[in-house]
XYZ file of C-alpha atoms in Angstrom:
540
model
C -113.858 221.705 12.088
C -117.022 220.053 13.312
C -116.555 218.088 16.281
C -117.850 214.234 16.239
C -121.283 213.647 17.140
C -121.503 210.533 19.306
C -125.048 208.472 19.292
C -126.827 208.408 22.291
C -124.814 205.644 25.015
C -121.502 206.448 23.411
C -120.466 208.952 26.015
C -121.786 207.638 29.084
C -120.002 204.103 27.986
C -116.632 206.045 28.088
C -117.626 207.656 31.293
C -118.529 204.286 32.715
C -114.582 203.628 31.043
C -113.344 206.419 32.845
C -114.775 204.921 36.397
C -113.227 201.618 35.529
C -109.964 202.919 35.072
C -109.617 204.628 38.256
C -110.874 202.226 40.179
C -108.972 199.380 38.515
C -105.437 199.781 39.584
C -104.160 196.761 41.810
C -107.908 194.766 40.772
C -107.293 194.632 36.947
C -104.591 193.357 35.079
C -102.327 195.921 34.293
C -101.949 194.929 30.547
C -105.909 195.519 30.350
C -106.059 198.411 32.616
C -103.237 200.689 30.516
C -105.336 199.095 27.107
C -108.530 200.880 29.015
C -105.965 203.799 29.396
C -105.031 203.652 25.970
C -108.370 203.755 24.454
C -109.938 206.538 26.622
C -106.982 208.791 25.587
C -107.537 207.446 21.489
C -111.386 208.047 21.693
C -111.106 211.225 23.756
C -108.636 212.918 21.393
C -110.921 211.538 17.993
C -113.930 212.880 19.395
C -112.373 216.608 19.596
C -111.268 216.411 15.829
C -113.005 216.311 12.685
C -115.867 214.485 12.377
C -115.985 215.475 8.657
C -112.812 213.660 7.933
C -112.814 209.950 7.814
C -109.209 208.265 8.458
C -108.971 205.180 6.600
C -105.301 203.206 6.518
C -103.680 200.348 4.077
C -102.500 198.280 5.867
C -100.521 194.942 4.822
C -97.075 193.102 4.138
C -94.097 193.622 2.369
C -94.486 193.029 -1.525
C -98.943 192.821 -1.019
C -99.216 195.882 -3.227
C -100.231 198.738 -0.897
C -98.395 201.456 -2.610
C -99.450 200.762 -5.979
C -103.227 200.563 -4.227
C -102.572 203.680 -2.701
C -101.622 205.446 -6.059
C -104.529 203.677 -8.006
C -107.466 205.008 -5.239
C -105.816 208.720 -5.517
C -105.053 208.515 -9.025
C -101.540 210.185 -8.449
C -98.415 208.649 -8.212
C -97.681 209.708 -4.327
C -96.176 206.882 -2.951
C -92.629 205.100 -4.127
C -93.166 201.926 -5.222
C -89.868 199.430 -5.364
C -89.338 196.613 -7.540
C -86.798 195.075 -6.379
C -87.672 194.604 -2.217
C -90.560 197.140 -2.320
C -91.027 198.328 0.787
C -93.030 201.708 2.052
C -91.106 203.384 5.049
C -92.900 206.410 6.014
C -96.463 206.770 5.993
C -98.184 208.842 3.296
C -101.640 210.979 3.260
C -103.719 211.964 0.466
C -106.472 213.832 1.877
C -109.894 214.740 0.195
C -110.778 218.202 1.059
C -108.393 219.436 3.034
C -109.612 222.041 5.075
C -110.050 221.371 8.939
C -107.712 218.095 8.380
C -104.510 219.622 9.461
C -104.949 218.898 13.355
C -106.099 215.254 12.762
C -102.966 214.924 10.309
C -101.038 216.233 13.728
C -102.572 213.649 15.469
C -101.854 211.135 13.232
C -98.451 212.437 13.293
C -98.010 212.507 9.630
C -95.030 214.731 8.348
C -95.682 217.466 6.531
C -93.768 216.350 3.131
C -95.636 213.265 3.086
C -99.159 214.768 3.287
C -101.014 215.554 -0.258
C -104.061 216.955 -1.306
C -106.095 216.168 -4.222
C -107.035 219.378 -5.919
C -110.610 220.221 -7.073
C -109.931 219.599 -10.696
C -109.082 216.184 -10.367
C -111.927 215.294 -7.921
C -114.570 215.916 -10.556
C -116.824 212.429 -10.386
C -115.086 211.613 -6.896
C -117.247 214.148 -4.537
C -118.161 210.732 -2.122
C -114.549 210.924 -1.071
C -114.662 214.202 0.149
C -113.567 213.752 3.851
C -111.282 211.004 3.044
C -107.592 210.841 4.167
C -105.934 207.684 3.108
C -103.146 206.235 4.612
C -100.361 204.236 2.892
C -99.159 202.623 5.933
C -95.105 201.377 6.768
C -95.112 197.413 6.170
C -95.830 195.825 8.985
C -93.699 192.831 8.519
C -90.804 194.387 6.991
C -86.889 195.009 8.600
C -87.414 198.296 10.153
C -90.668 197.202 11.549
C -88.922 195.368 14.466
C -87.985 198.957 15.600
C -90.472 201.309 13.800
C -94.014 200.520 15.587
C -95.767 203.186 13.494
C -97.822 201.015 11.378
C -99.227 199.321 14.556
C -99.805 202.968 16.111
C -101.755 203.813 12.907
C -103.569 200.788 12.528
C -104.821 201.314 15.904
C -105.813 205.003 15.022
C -107.145 204.497 12.034
C -111.516 204.896 11.648
C -111.435 202.040 8.992
C -108.737 199.760 8.003
C -107.888 198.140 4.331
C -105.950 195.175 4.753
C -103.882 194.553 1.315
C -103.256 190.955 1.256
C -100.892 188.877 -1.623
C -102.394 186.333 -2.926
C -99.603 184.066 -2.366
C -99.554 185.028 1.336
C -103.030 186.044 2.021
C -102.725 183.072 4.749
C -99.887 184.475 6.071
C -99.257 184.094 9.852
C -97.860 187.415 11.051
C -100.919 189.012 9.610
C -103.421 186.975 10.684
C -101.907 186.166 14.558
C -100.761 189.846 15.338
C -104.300 191.453 14.035
C -106.990 189.515 12.048
C -107.449 187.531 15.443
C -107.867 190.616 17.589
C -110.550 191.913 14.742
C -113.752 190.250 16.543
C -116.367 193.476 16.516
C -114.669 195.253 14.055
C -116.311 194.000 10.789
C -117.392 196.691 9.651
C -114.346 199.191 9.858
C -112.249 196.295 8.294
C -111.876 195.743 4.500
C -109.511 192.618 3.024
C -108.394 193.846 -0.596
C -107.143 190.636 -1.901
C -104.736 192.875 -4.172
C -102.740 191.384 -7.637
C -106.006 189.796 -9.080
C -104.081 190.531 -12.707
C -102.468 187.226 -11.626
C -104.401 184.918 -11.442
C -107.154 183.193 -13.293
C -111.262 183.512 -12.784
C -111.429 180.538 -11.261
C -108.417 180.361 -9.059
C -109.557 184.090 -7.920
C -112.953 182.817 -7.149
C -111.509 179.707 -5.201
C -109.004 182.111 -3.061
C -112.226 184.613 -2.199
C -114.042 181.425 -0.409
C -110.995 180.452 1.004
C -110.194 183.379 2.666
C -113.967 184.293 3.627
C -113.798 180.542 5.185
C -110.290 181.632 6.835
C -111.433 185.009 8.163
C -114.741 183.055 9.917
C -112.658 180.714 11.518
C -110.563 183.589 13.252
C -113.905 185.571 14.639
C -114.600 187.689 11.538
C -118.759 187.100 11.304
C -118.848 189.159 8.211
C -115.555 189.689 6.493
C -115.513 191.946 3.531
C -113.464 190.669 0.913
C -112.717 192.589 -2.278
C -110.268 191.254 -5.343
C -108.297 194.197 -6.573
C -105.371 194.803 -9.055
C -103.627 198.239 -9.333
C -102.312 197.000 -12.686
C -105.698 196.527 -14.523
C -107.762 198.634 -12.394
C -109.891 195.495 -11.506
C -112.006 196.100 -8.266
C -110.390 199.456 -7.690
C -114.130 201.324 -7.975
C -115.885 198.501 -5.586
C -113.008 199.435 -3.390
C -113.691 202.906 -3.655
C -117.146 202.177 -3.017
C -116.515 200.518 -0.364
C -114.410 203.680 1.145
C -117.029 206.153 -0.326
C -119.783 204.763 2.303
C -117.370 204.793 4.810
C -116.813 208.279 4.417
C -120.328 210.031 3.320
C -121.874 208.113 6.469
C -119.439 210.173 8.151
C -119.583 207.230 11.057
C -116.657 205.250 10.805
C -115.231 207.136 13.789
C -117.912 206.294 16.137
C -118.187 203.150 15.058
C -114.352 202.237 15.813
C -114.326 203.494 18.880
C -117.600 201.478 19.773
C -115.892 198.210 18.498
C -113.017 198.970 20.435
C -115.346 199.120 23.481
C -116.759 196.212 22.619
C -113.264 194.501 22.524
C -112.399 195.850 25.640
C -115.926 195.022 27.523
C -115.141 191.464 26.305
C -111.637 191.450 28.142
C -112.883 192.946 31.127
C -115.834 190.496 31.809
C -113.623 187.842 31.208
C -111.810 188.892 33.699
C -114.270 190.732 35.981
C -117.882 189.117 35.349
C -120.652 191.646 36.320
C -123.355 188.430 37.237
C -124.316 189.133 40.459
C -121.717 191.158 41.573
C -124.285 194.616 42.152
C -126.083 192.588 44.774
C -123.475 192.340 47.033
C -123.943 195.564 49.565
C -122.411 198.506 48.990
C -122.112 199.341 52.685
C -122.308 197.811 56.316
C -125.911 197.392 57.119
C -126.958 198.458 60.608
C -127.522 194.776 61.594
C -123.898 193.592 60.978
C -122.753 196.945 63.037
C -124.434 195.794 65.633
C -122.984 192.265 65.467
C -119.693 193.701 64.925
C -120.417 195.993 68.431
C -121.310 192.528 70.415
C -118.176 190.652 69.098
C -116.025 193.426 69.860
C -117.745 194.154 73.377
C -116.966 190.664 74.509
C -113.598 190.377 73.288
C -112.741 193.562 75.667
C -114.942 192.094 78.005
C -117.767 194.777 78.979
C -120.455 192.146 80.323
C -117.877 191.081 82.723
C -116.651 194.434 83.957
C -120.263 195.336 84.096
C -121.092 192.758 86.473
C -118.045 193.138 88.389
C -118.781 197.101 88.779
C -122.992 195.948 89.839
C -121.499 193.430 92.104
C -119.214 195.501 93.942
C -121.529 198.740 94.493
C -123.786 196.286 95.794
C -121.205 194.765 98.471
C -119.523 198.323 99.160
C -123.356 199.654 99.843
C -123.460 197.257 102.785
C -121.239 198.963 104.943
C -123.487 202.488 104.424
C -127.170 201.634 104.226
C -127.413 198.272 105.916
C -129.029 198.388 109.526
C -125.919 198.452 111.592
C -126.687 196.111 114.170
C -126.784 192.760 111.362
C -123.594 194.349 109.957
C -121.779 194.544 113.513
C -122.440 190.876 113.848
C -120.863 190.414 109.914
C -117.785 191.590 111.651
C -117.543 188.562 113.329
C -117.529 186.129 109.913
C -115.359 186.676 107.287
C -115.180 189.307 104.620
C -117.091 188.245 101.421
C -114.980 190.541 99.297
C -112.036 189.071 100.371
C -113.771 185.507 99.717
C -114.861 187.285 95.729
C -111.570 188.347 95.609
C -113.308 191.723 94.301
C -111.277 194.487 96.929
C -108.879 195.140 93.502
C -111.467 195.112 91.330
C -111.016 199.086 90.044
C -107.392 198.087 89.268
C -108.753 194.988 86.822
C -111.316 197.412 85.005
C -108.915 199.584 84.511
C -106.403 197.324 83.198
C -108.934 195.450 80.959
C -106.487 193.841 78.910
C -103.396 193.584 80.718
C -102.279 190.225 81.153
C -104.077 189.011 78.307
C -103.783 191.180 75.251
C -102.902 188.325 72.886
C -106.247 186.389 73.649
C -108.383 190.031 73.148
C -106.134 190.513 69.934
C -107.008 187.313 68.241
C -110.822 187.791 69.533
C -111.098 191.080 67.741
C -109.525 189.495 64.829
C -112.194 186.875 65.058
C -114.735 189.770 64.891
C -113.686 191.460 62.067
C -112.783 188.568 59.983
C -116.527 187.583 60.498
C -117.613 191.039 59.408
C -115.744 190.950 56.171
C -116.675 187.062 55.675
C -120.151 188.310 55.584
C -119.875 190.762 53.579
C -117.975 188.958 50.943
C -119.901 186.081 49.781
C -120.312 185.802 46.382
C -117.414 188.504 45.454
C -114.587 188.035 42.749
C -111.558 186.858 44.548
C -109.702 190.260 44.070
C -112.500 191.832 45.533
C -112.999 189.650 48.456
C -108.943 190.020 49.459
C -109.463 193.682 48.861
C -112.314 194.240 51.812
C -110.738 191.811 53.610
C -107.701 194.087 53.371
C -109.754 196.944 53.994
C -111.172 195.294 57.341
C -108.024 194.563 58.918
C -106.122 197.504 57.761
C -106.446 198.592 61.583
C -106.908 195.835 63.282
C -103.366 195.475 64.887
C -104.165 198.857 66.525
C -107.936 198.283 67.597
C -107.019 196.379 70.768
C -104.696 199.206 72.375
C -107.521 201.903 70.846
C -110.212 199.628 72.952
C -108.453 199.470 76.047
C -106.998 203.372 76.041
C -110.686 204.700 75.345
C -112.611 202.153 77.896
C -110.176 203.105 80.547
C -111.705 206.573 80.737
C -114.775 205.371 81.914
C -114.050 202.894 84.216
C -116.125 203.412 87.138
C -115.021 204.758 90.272
C -115.656 202.042 92.574
C -115.266 204.162 95.795
C -117.422 206.793 95.280
C -120.135 206.818 98.030
C -123.899 208.305 96.802
C -125.050 210.977 98.961
C -128.341 208.884 99.707
C -126.092 206.675 101.675
C -124.546 209.092 103.611
C -128.193 210.458 104.412
C -129.577 206.793 104.954
C -126.578 206.288 107.302
C -127.087 209.443 109.676
C -131.120 208.063 109.872
C -129.848 204.520 110.805
C -127.782 205.861 113.121
C -130.156 208.086 114.766
C -132.666 205.332 114.903
C -129.436 203.221 116.945
C -129.559 206.306 119.146
C -132.979 206.055 119.595
C -133.063 202.543 120.996
C -130.065 202.891 123.064
C -131.935 205.770 124.629
C -134.927 203.624 125.010
C -132.701 200.487 126.608
C -131.268 203.646 129.156
C -135.179 204.629 130.060
C -136.081 200.905 130.765
C -132.925 200.370 133.035
C -133.359 203.769 134.617
C -137.023 203.075 135.527
C -136.795 199.229 136.417
C -133.617 199.838 138.746
C -134.053 202.903 140.626
C -137.915 203.787 140.158
C -139.001 206.727 142.172
C -135.553 207.917 143.531
C -134.943 210.170 140.698
C -134.672 214.062 141.262
C -138.093 215.766 140.868
C -136.713 217.235 137.050
C -136.271 213.178 136.198
C -139.634 211.523 137.876
C -140.706 210.659 134.118
C -137.854 208.123 133.912
C -138.674 206.504 136.880
C -142.407 206.418 135.875
C -143.207 202.759 135.998
C -146.695 203.899 134.032
C -144.509 205.136 130.670
C -142.354 201.605 130.606
C -144.552 200.416 128.373
C -144.840 203.329 126.085
C -140.809 203.074 126.349
C -140.807 198.858 124.965
C -143.523 199.918 122.392
C -140.897 202.885 121.173
C -137.933 200.636 120.991
C -139.716 197.961 119.423
C -141.134 200.556 116.562
C -137.809 201.749 116.331
C -136.687 198.130 115.796
C -139.530 197.662 113.347
C -138.256 200.857 111.138
C -134.546 200.089 111.487
C -135.386 197.037 109.973
C -137.594 198.288 106.946
C -135.130 200.967 106.336
C -132.617 198.678 106.307
C -134.842 196.217 103.959
C -135.562 199.085 101.728
C -132.156 200.838 101.679
C -131.090 197.148 99.913
C -133.604 197.005 97.439
C -132.774 200.562 96.106
C -129.102 199.707 96.541
C -129.974 196.597 94.031
C -131.856 198.974 91.617
C -129.035 201.545 91.943
C -126.370 198.707 91.253
C -128.303 197.777 88.432
C -128.646 201.134 86.653
C -124.910 202.046 87.368
C -124.234 198.794 85.145
C -126.343 200.065 82.719
C -124.650 202.981 82.436
C -121.421 201.859 82.380
C -121.925 199.038 79.631
C -124.306 201.601 77.125
C -121.253 203.742 77.805
C -118.815 201.412 76.983
C -120.656 199.856 74.266
C -121.219 203.397 72.657
C -117.493 203.868 72.991
C -116.759 200.638 71.408
C -119.310 201.126 68.516
C -117.322 204.397 67.674
C -113.905 203.068 67.751
C -115.352 200.250 65.201
C -116.721 202.464 63.483
C -113.887 204.462 62.776
C -111.453 201.858 62.342
C -113.030 199.096 60.700
C -116.415 200.270 59.539
C -115.512 203.227 57.408
C -112.459 201.647 55.781
C -114.771 198.528 54.997
C -117.498 200.854 53.150
C -115.013 202.858 51.423
C -113.828 199.361 50.072
C -117.445 198.288 48.997
C -118.451 201.807 47.896
C -115.558 200.893 45.103
C -116.531 197.745 44.342
C -120.297 198.891 43.625
C -118.960 201.856 41.812
C -116.839 199.472 39.313
C -119.766 197.073 38.823
C -121.882 199.987 38.212
C -119.532 201.529 35.788
C -118.933 197.774 34.015
C -122.542 197.614 33.372
C -122.733 201.129 32.242
C -119.850 200.023 29.908
C -122.470 197.542 28.774
C -124.313 200.605 26.882
């Protein structure tokens, strides 16, 4: 048995269809999805079976003469024919060249007692039919057909279908509505045998052939193949055999049938999900949108406000340590600016970022997520747009809580005192001590000059007093300069602390948004891109 050799492009198209079926649930109509799955199964099974055999099915309604035509083509009385109510209950198969056909017949589910092989002695002159498996199908419009779908199943599995039409019922709605209108693109795999031509005059037959061709074209069969036949007189049997033998000898009917089925399914899919500009939609979240989402979420949780509050508190607390003591002592007689700014409890506010405003923040978070999804889904099919929005919102209800818990871990310790504040305070108090010492020197030198013991005569030396005054002025100037310098350092330090805090909080917001929003969205965008890439691949 030889496997079917596919033409270039068929295997990639089947692979593309496999991807569509994988990504289609929830996005494609279930009926179309089932049809695609069935086609994949059917094509996969057929391509594994014999390429040396072509399955040709004779299909038709009750009384069309299918069985008689089957016997006429095979040259044997293999399929029973009736007189009063001729019906075919079970499929009969006649095989030209039985070797390697058994697995294919098993796949077709043809019962062993209904399989027949042409003996080599009877095949003289019919070598062109070698590899033919001719099926006589059950009548599709019989009473039994209401519960038995064998005819429909085998029409779908056959490589080529010969529709046997009764001259009196060739336009029968049960045939055209159920089957013919679905044959668009299957012209090469469909033949129409206008049977019982012996009952018609030449003019009547010609008129019916023209009418049938017109009817088929109106129903979408662009190039109908109509062969007038008569199992009684033998008219047209050789012509029909010639059509069948052409398909058999080319060994391409199975491939052409799969390709036609793919084209038909492709039309249905593109009607539902047109490719158009779908592949121009982003396949991932670009950096600009990531930054935009992070900015929006930072605003939603108040990162800038926290940074500003921390900077203000840092600056105000530092005044108790690094300011020149004299102005600070005088400031005690003025109202506390911290109390007027109500910043004394800001550390608690920072550690409870969303306390008291959860609903407002949740709404802002939702708006940020919604804006991201809206920007990514412009021009998308509504089904995919909904899927991306659903992915973006998949964890949005948890997002405010997670952000709050994560950012609480980096809330600054506002009562922390930097080491240089302590050193500077010691230095400034040393200057204060020096100034007080100078005052004491001046007081002694001015009030009790010359009355001090010999060891302290220097304190009463009036010549040293100008130098003491100069020293005190220098101490005051040095203290004022150190106070001004320390305030500048405090401002720089507060700014750096704010930047550090906001940078860390922003980093954490970005990490949370990546995990809870961006990653689910990118998975959906990846599915969208893969789906439409497969849709394009299905076109070959």
